[in-house]
CSV table of C-alpha atoms and ligand atoms in Angstrom, one decimal:
chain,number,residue,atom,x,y,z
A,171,UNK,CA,11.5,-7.3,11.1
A,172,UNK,CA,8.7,-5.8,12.7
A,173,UNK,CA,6.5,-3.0,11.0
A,174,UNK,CA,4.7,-0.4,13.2
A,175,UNK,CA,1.2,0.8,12.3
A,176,UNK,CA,2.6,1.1,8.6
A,177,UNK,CA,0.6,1.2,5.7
A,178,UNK,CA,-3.0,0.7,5.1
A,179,UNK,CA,-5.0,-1.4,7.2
A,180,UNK,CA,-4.9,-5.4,6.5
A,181,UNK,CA,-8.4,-6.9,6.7
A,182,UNK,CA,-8.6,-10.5,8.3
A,183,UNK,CA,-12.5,-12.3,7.4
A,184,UNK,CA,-13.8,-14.9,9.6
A,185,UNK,CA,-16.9,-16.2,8.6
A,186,UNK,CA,-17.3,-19.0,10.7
A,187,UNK,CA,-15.2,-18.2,13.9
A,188,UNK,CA,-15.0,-20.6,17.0
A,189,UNK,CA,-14.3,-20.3,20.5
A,190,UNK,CA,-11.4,-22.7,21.1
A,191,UNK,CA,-11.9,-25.0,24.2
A,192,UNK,CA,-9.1,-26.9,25.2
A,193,UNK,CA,-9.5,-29.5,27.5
A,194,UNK,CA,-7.2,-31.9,29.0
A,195,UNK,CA,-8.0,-35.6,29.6
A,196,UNK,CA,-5.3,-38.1,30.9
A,197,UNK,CA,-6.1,-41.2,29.3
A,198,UNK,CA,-8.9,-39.5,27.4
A,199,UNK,CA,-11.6,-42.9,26.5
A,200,UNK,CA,-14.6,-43.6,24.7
A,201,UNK,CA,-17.5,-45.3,27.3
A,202,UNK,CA,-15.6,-44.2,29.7
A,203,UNK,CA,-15.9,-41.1,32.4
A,204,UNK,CA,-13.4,-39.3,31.5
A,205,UNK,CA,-11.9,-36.2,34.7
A,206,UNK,CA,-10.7,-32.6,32.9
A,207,UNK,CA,-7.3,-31.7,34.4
A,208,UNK,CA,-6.7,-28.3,32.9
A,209,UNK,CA,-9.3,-25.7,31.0
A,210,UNK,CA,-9.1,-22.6,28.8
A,211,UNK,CA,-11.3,-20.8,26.1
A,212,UNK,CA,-9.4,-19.0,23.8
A,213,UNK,CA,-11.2,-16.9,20.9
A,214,UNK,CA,-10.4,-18.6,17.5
A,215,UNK,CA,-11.2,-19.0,13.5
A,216,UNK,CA,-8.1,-19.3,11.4
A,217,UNK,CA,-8.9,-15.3,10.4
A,218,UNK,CA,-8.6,-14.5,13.6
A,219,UNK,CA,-5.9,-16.0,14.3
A,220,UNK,CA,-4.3,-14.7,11.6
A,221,UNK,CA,-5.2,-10.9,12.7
A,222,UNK,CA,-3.9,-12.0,16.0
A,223,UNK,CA,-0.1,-12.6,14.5
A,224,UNK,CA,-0.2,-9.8,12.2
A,225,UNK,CA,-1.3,-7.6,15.8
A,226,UNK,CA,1.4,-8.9,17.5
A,227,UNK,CA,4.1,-7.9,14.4
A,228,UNK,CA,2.5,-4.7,14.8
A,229,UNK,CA,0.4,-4.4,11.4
A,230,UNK,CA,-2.3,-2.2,11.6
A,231,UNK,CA,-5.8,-5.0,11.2
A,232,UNK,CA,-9.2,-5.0,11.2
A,233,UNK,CA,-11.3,-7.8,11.3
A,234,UNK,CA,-14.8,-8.8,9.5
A,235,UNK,CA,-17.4,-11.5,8.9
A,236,UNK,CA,-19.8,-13.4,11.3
A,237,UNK,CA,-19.9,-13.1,14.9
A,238,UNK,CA,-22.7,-14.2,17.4
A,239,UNK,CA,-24.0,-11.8,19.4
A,240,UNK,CA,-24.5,-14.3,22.9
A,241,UNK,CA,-20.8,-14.8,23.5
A,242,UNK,CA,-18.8,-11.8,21.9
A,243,UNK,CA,-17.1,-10.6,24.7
A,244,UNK,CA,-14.2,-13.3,24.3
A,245,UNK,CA,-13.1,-11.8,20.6
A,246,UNK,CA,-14.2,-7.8,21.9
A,247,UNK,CA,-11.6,-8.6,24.5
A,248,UNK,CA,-8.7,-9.8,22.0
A,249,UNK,CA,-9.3,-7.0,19.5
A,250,UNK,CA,-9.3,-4.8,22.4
A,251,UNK,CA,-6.1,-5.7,23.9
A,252,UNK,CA,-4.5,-5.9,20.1
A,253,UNK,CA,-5.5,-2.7,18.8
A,254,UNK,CA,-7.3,-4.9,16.0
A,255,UNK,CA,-10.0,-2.6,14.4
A,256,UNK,CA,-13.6,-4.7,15.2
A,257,UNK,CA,-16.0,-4.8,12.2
A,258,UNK,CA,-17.4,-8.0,12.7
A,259,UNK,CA,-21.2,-8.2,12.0
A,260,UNK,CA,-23.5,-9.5,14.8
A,261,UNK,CA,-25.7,-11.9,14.3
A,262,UNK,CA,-28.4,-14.0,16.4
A,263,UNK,CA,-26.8,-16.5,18.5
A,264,UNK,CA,-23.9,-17.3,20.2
A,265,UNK,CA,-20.6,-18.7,17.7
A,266,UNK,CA,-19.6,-21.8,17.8
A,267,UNK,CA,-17.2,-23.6,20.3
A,268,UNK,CA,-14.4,-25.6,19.1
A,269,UNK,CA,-13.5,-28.5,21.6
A,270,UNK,CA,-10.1,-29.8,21.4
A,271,UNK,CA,-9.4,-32.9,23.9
A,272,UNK,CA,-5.7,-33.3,24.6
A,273,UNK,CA,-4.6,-35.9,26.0
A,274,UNK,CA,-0.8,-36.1,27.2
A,275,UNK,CA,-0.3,-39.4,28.3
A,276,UNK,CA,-1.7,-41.0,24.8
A,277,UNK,CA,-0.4,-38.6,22.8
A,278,UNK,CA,-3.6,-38.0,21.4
A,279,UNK,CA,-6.0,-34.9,20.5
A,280,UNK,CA,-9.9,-35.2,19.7
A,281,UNK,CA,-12.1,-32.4,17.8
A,282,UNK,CA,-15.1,-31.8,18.2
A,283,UNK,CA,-17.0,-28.8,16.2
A,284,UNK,CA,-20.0,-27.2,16.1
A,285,UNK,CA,-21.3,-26.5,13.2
A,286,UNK,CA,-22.0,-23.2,13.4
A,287,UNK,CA,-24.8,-20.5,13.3
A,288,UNK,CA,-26.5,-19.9,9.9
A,289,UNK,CA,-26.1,-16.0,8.8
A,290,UNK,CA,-29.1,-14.9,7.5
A,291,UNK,CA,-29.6,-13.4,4.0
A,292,UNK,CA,-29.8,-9.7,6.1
A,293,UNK,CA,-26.5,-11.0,8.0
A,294,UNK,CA,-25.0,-12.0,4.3
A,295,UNK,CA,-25.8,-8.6,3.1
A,296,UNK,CA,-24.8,-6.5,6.0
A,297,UNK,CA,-21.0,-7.9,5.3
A,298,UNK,CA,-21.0,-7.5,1.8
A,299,UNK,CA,-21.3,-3.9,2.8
A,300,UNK,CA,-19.0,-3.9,5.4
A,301,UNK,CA,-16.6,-5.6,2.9
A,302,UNK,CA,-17.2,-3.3,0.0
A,303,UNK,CA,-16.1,0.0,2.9
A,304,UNK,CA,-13.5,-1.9,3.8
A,305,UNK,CA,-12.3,-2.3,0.3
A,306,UNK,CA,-11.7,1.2,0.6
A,307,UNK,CA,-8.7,1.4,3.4
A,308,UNK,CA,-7.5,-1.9,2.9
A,309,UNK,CA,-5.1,-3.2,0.8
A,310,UNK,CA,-4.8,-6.8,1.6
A,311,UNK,CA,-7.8,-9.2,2.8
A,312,UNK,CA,-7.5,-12.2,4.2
A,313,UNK,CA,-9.9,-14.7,3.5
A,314,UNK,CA,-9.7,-18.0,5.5
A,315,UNK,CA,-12.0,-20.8,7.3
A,316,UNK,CA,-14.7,-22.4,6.3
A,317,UNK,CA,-18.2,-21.0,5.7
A,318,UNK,CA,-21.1,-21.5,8.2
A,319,UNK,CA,-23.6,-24.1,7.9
A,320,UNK,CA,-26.0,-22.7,5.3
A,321,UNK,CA,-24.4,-19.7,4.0
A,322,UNK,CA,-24.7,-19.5,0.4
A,323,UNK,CA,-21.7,-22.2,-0.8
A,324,UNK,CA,-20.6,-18.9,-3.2
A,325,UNK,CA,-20.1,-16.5,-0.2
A,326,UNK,CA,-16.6,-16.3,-1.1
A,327,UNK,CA,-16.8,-15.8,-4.4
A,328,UNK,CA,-18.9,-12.5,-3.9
A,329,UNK,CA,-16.8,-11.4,-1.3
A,330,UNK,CA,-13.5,-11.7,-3.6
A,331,UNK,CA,-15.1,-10.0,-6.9
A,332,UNK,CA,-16.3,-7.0,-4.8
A,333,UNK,CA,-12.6,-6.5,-3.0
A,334,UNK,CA,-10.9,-7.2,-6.8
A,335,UNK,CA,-13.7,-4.6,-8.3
A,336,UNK,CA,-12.5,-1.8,-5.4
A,337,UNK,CA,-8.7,-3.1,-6.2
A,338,UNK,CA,-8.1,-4.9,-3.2
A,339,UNK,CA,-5.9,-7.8,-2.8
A,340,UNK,CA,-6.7,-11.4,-1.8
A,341,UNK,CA,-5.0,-14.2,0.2
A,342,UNK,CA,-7.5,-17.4,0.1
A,343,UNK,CA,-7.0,-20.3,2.8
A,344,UNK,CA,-10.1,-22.3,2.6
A,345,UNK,CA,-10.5,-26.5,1.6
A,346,UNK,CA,-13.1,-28.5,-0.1
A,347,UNK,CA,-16.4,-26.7,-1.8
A,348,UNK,CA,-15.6,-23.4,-0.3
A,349,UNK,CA,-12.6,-23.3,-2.1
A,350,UNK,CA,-13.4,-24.8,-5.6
A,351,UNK,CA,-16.4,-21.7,-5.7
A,352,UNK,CA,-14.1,-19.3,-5.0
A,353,UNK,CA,-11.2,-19.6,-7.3
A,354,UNK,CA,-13.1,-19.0,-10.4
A,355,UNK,CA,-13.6,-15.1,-8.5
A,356,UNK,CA,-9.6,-14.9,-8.8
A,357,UNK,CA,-8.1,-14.4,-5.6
A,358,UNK,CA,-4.7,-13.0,-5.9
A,359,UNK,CA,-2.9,-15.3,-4.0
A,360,UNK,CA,-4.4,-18.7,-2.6
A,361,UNK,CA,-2.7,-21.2,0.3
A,362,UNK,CA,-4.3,-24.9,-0.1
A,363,UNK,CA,-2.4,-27.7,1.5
A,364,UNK,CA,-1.3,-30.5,-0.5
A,365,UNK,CA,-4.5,-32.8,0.3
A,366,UNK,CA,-6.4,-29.8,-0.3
A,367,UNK,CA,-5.1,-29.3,-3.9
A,368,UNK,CA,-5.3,-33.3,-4.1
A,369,UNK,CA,-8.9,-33.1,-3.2
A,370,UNK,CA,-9.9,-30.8,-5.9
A,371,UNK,CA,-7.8,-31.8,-9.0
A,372,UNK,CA,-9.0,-35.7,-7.8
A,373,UNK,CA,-5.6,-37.6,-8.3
A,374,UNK,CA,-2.3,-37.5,-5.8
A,375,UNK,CA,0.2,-35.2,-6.8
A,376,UNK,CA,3.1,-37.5,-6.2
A,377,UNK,CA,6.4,-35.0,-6.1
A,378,UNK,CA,6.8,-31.5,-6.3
A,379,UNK,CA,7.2,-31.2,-9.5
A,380,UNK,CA,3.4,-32.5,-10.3
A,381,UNK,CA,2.2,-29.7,-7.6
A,382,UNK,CA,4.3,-26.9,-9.6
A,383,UNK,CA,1.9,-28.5,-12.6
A,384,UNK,CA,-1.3,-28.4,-11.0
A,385,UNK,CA,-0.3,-24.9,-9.4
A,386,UNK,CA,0.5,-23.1,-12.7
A,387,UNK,CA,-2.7,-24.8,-14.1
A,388,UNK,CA,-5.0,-23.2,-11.3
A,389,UNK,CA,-3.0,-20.0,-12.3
A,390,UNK,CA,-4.1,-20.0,-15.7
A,391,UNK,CA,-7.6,-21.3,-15.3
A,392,UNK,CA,-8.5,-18.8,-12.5
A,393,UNK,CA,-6.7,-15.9,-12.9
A,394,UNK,CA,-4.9,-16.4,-9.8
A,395,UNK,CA,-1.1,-14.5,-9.5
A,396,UNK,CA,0.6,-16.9,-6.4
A,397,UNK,CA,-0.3,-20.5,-5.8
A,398,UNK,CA,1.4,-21.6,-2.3
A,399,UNK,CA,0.9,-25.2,-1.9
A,400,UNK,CA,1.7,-26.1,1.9
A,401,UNK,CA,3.7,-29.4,1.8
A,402,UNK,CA,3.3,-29.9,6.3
A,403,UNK,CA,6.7,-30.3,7.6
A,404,UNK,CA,8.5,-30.7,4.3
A,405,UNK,CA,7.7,-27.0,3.6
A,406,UNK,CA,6.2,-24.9,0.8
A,407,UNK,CA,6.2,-24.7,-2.9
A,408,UNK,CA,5.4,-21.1,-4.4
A,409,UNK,CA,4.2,-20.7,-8.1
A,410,UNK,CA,3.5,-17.1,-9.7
A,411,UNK,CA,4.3,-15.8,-13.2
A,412,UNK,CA,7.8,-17.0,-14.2
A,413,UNK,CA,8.7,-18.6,-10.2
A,414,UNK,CA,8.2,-21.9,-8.8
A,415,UNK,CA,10.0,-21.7,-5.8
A,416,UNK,CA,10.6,-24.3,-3.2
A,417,UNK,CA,11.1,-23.5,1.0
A,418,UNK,CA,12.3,-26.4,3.0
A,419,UNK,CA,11.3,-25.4,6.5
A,420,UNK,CA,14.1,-25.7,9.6
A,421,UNK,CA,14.2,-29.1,11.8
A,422,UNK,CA,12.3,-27.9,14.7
A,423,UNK,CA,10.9,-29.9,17.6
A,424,UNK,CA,7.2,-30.2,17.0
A,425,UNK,CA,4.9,-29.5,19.8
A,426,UNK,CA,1.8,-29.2,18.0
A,427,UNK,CA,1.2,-28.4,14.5
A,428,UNK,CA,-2.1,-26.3,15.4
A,429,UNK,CA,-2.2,-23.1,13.5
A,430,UNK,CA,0.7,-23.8,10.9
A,431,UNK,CA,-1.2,-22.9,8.7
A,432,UNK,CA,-2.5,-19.8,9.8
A,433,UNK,CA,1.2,-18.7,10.9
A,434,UNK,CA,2.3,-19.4,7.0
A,435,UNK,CA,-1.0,-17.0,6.2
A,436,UNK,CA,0.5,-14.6,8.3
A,437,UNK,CA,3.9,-14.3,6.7
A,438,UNK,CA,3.4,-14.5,3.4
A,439,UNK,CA,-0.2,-11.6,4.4
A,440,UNK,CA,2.7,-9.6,6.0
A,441,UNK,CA,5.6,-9.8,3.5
A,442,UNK,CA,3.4,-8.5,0.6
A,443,UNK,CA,2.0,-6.2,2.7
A,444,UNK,CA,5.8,-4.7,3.7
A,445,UNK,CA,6.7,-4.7,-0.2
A,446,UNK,CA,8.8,-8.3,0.4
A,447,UNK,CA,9.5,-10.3,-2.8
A,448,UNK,CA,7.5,-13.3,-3.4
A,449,UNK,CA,10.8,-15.5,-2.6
A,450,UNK,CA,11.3,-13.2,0.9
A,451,UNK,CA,7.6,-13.3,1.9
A,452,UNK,CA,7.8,-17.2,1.6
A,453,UNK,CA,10.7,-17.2,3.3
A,454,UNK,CA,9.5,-15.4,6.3
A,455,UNK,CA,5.6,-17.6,6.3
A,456,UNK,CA,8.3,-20.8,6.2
A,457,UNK,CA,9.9,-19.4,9.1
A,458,UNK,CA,6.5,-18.1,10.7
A,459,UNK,CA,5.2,-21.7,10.1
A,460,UNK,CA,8.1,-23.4,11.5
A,461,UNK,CA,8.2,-20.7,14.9
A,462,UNK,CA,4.2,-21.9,15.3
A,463,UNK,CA,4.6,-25.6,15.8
A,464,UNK,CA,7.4,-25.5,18.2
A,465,UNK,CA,4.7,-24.8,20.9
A,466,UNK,CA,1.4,-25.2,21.6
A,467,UNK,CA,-1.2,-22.9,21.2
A,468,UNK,CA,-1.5,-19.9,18.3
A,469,UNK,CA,0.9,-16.9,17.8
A,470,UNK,CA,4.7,-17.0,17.1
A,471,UNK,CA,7.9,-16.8,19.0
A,472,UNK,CA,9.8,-14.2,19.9
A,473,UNK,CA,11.3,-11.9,17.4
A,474,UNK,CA,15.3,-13.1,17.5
A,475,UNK,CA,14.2,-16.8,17.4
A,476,UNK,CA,11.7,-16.2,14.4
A,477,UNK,CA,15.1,-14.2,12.8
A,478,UNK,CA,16.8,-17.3,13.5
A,479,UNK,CA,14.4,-19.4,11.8
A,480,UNK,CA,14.2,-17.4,8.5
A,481,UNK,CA,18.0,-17.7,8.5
A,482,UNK,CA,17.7,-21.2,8.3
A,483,UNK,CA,14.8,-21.7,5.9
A,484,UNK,CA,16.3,-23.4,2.8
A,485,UNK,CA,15.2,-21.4,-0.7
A,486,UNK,CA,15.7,-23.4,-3.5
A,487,UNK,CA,14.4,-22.4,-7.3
A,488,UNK,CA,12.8,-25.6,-9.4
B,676,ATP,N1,6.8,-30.5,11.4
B,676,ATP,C1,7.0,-29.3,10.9
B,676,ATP,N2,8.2,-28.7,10.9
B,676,ATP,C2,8.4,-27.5,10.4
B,676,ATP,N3,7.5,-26.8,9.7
B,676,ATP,C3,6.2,-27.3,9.6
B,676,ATP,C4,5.9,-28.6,10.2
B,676,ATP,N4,4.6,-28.9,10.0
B,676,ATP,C5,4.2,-27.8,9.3
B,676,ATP,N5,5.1,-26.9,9.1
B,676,ATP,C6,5.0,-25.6,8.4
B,676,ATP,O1,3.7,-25.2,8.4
B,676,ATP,C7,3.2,-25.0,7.0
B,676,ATP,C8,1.8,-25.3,7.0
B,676,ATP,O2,1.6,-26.6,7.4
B,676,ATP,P1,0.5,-27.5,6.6
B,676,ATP,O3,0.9,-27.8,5.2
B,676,ATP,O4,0.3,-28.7,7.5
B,676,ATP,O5,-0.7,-26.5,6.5
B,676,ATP,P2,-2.3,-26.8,6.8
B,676,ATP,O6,-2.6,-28.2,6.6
B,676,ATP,O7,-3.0,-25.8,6.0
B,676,ATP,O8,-2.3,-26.4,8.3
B,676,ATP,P3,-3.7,-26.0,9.1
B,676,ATP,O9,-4.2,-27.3,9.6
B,676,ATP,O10,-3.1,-25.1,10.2
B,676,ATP,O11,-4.6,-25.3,8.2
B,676,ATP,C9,4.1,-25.9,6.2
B,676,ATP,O12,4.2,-25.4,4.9
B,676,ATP,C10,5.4,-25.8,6.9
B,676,ATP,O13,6.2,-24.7,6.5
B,677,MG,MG1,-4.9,-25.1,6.3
């Protein structure tokens, strides 16, 4: 299952990265002093994350988009020790930190996020050049986060019509008006979770079969070729031309659902990449998905369990 170094680089775009802080808080309160039991800063953004799985498979990545100057040491470090290829533009500031307050004996977690630093319209160029050269060794990009506070709301857009000019392909895993500017630029395939897709065709998509509908109608409207609709722990449905395809993920104990998303990313990223069919590739992100939640924290489990899990995913044709 794994691949080594093969094939053109994958490229992995973070525009709005974070530095994740997780803190633990028994009996975490509101009004209340609160004592930190446990701390760690971990570099984050859901396309770095994703860089970081596809590393650790052994796919050759390189990473792009927005990263602030103060505090880059934490992500030079992790591209360092993962071979990932660092083409991140620098820009004024430090990037954001993500704060994630866990707290074991109530069972509960609490974000907070910073909104960001604003690229400026030199920082905006700057990657649309990088992004163009990248174009050029790259096969696949990977798109996915939200944008910065005050980038221009049709950042993605650009960046996807001048990867589709050079011939590039596209995976697209962003929500809300990030994502309804895109699509009209055609990404080639794009990952919304159901309350995503909800959110932008305004009605509730009651069964599968009504997210098949809506899928094939974001096809044909956007010139989009895969629509994967994440379904959380009842799975994935996959529409391309002539394939609606249903995985139902395994039972798996949950431990924390951080980063399914960016795990599914990963496989399905990595099974086009390897030349997988569309029902293999969703196979292995179901499987990927599954392997994430079962502990806490990003990345995947080791290879024989994750074999395990794509074993069990069920594939079923609708
Ligand atoms: N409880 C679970 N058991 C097994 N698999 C799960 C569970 N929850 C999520 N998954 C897997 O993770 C995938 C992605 O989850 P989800 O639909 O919640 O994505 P998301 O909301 O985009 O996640 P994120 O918040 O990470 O962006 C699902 O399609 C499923 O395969
Ligand atoms: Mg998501």
């Amino acid at each position: 299952m794994f691949s080594f170094l093969s094939g053109p680089p994958i490229a992995a775009v973070t525009l709005n990265p974070a530095v994740d802080q997780t803190i633990n808080v028994p009996n975490f309160a509101v009004n209340q002093v609160n004592r930190v039991t446990a701390t760690r800063r971990d570099p984050g953004g859901k396309g770095v994350n994703v860089a970081s799985i596809l590393a650790d498979r052994g796919l050759p990545v390189t990473v792009t988009g927005f990263l602030g100057r103060e505090n880059a040491a934490i992500f030079e470090e992790l591209f360092r020790r993962k071979a990932i290829l660092d083409r991140f533009v620098r820009i004024a500031g430090a990037t954001r930190t993500g704060i994630k307050i866990i707290d074991d004996v109530q069972g509960t977690t609490t974000d907070i996020n910073f909104p960001g630093q604003t690229p400026t319209s030199g920082d905006v160029d700057a990657l649309l050049t990088e992004t163009v050269e990248l174009a050029t060794q790259c096969d696949w990009f990977v798109m996915a986060g939200s944008l910065p506070a005050g980038a221009p709301p049709a950042l993605y857009y650009d960046l996807i019509t001048q990867v589709r000019t050079a011939g590039g392909r596209i995976v697209l895993d962003t929500s809300g008006p990030a994502l309804a500017k895109a699509l009209p630029a055609g990404p080639t395939l794009v990952k919304p979770n159901i309350h995503e897709m909800e959110a932008l065709c305004g009605r509730t998509l009651g069964n599968r079969a009504a997210v098949v509908d809506e899928a094939q109608r974001w096809r044909a409207q956007y010139d989009i070729q895969i629509v994967v609709v994440s379904l959380g722990a009842e799975g994935a449905v996959l529409v391309a031309e002539g394939a609606a395809l249903y995985a139902r993920p395994p039972a798996v104990t949950v431990a924390s659902t951080v980063g399914a998303g960016d795990a599914m990313v990963s496989g399905l990223v990595a099974g086009l990449h390897d030349g997988l069919s569309l029902a293999e590739s969703l196979r292995q992100a179901t499987a990927f998905a599954a392997g994430a939640v079962t502990f806490i924290g990003s990345g995947l489990p080791a290879p024989e369990a994750l074999a395990e899990l794509t074993n069990q995913v069920q594939m079923e044709e609708m």
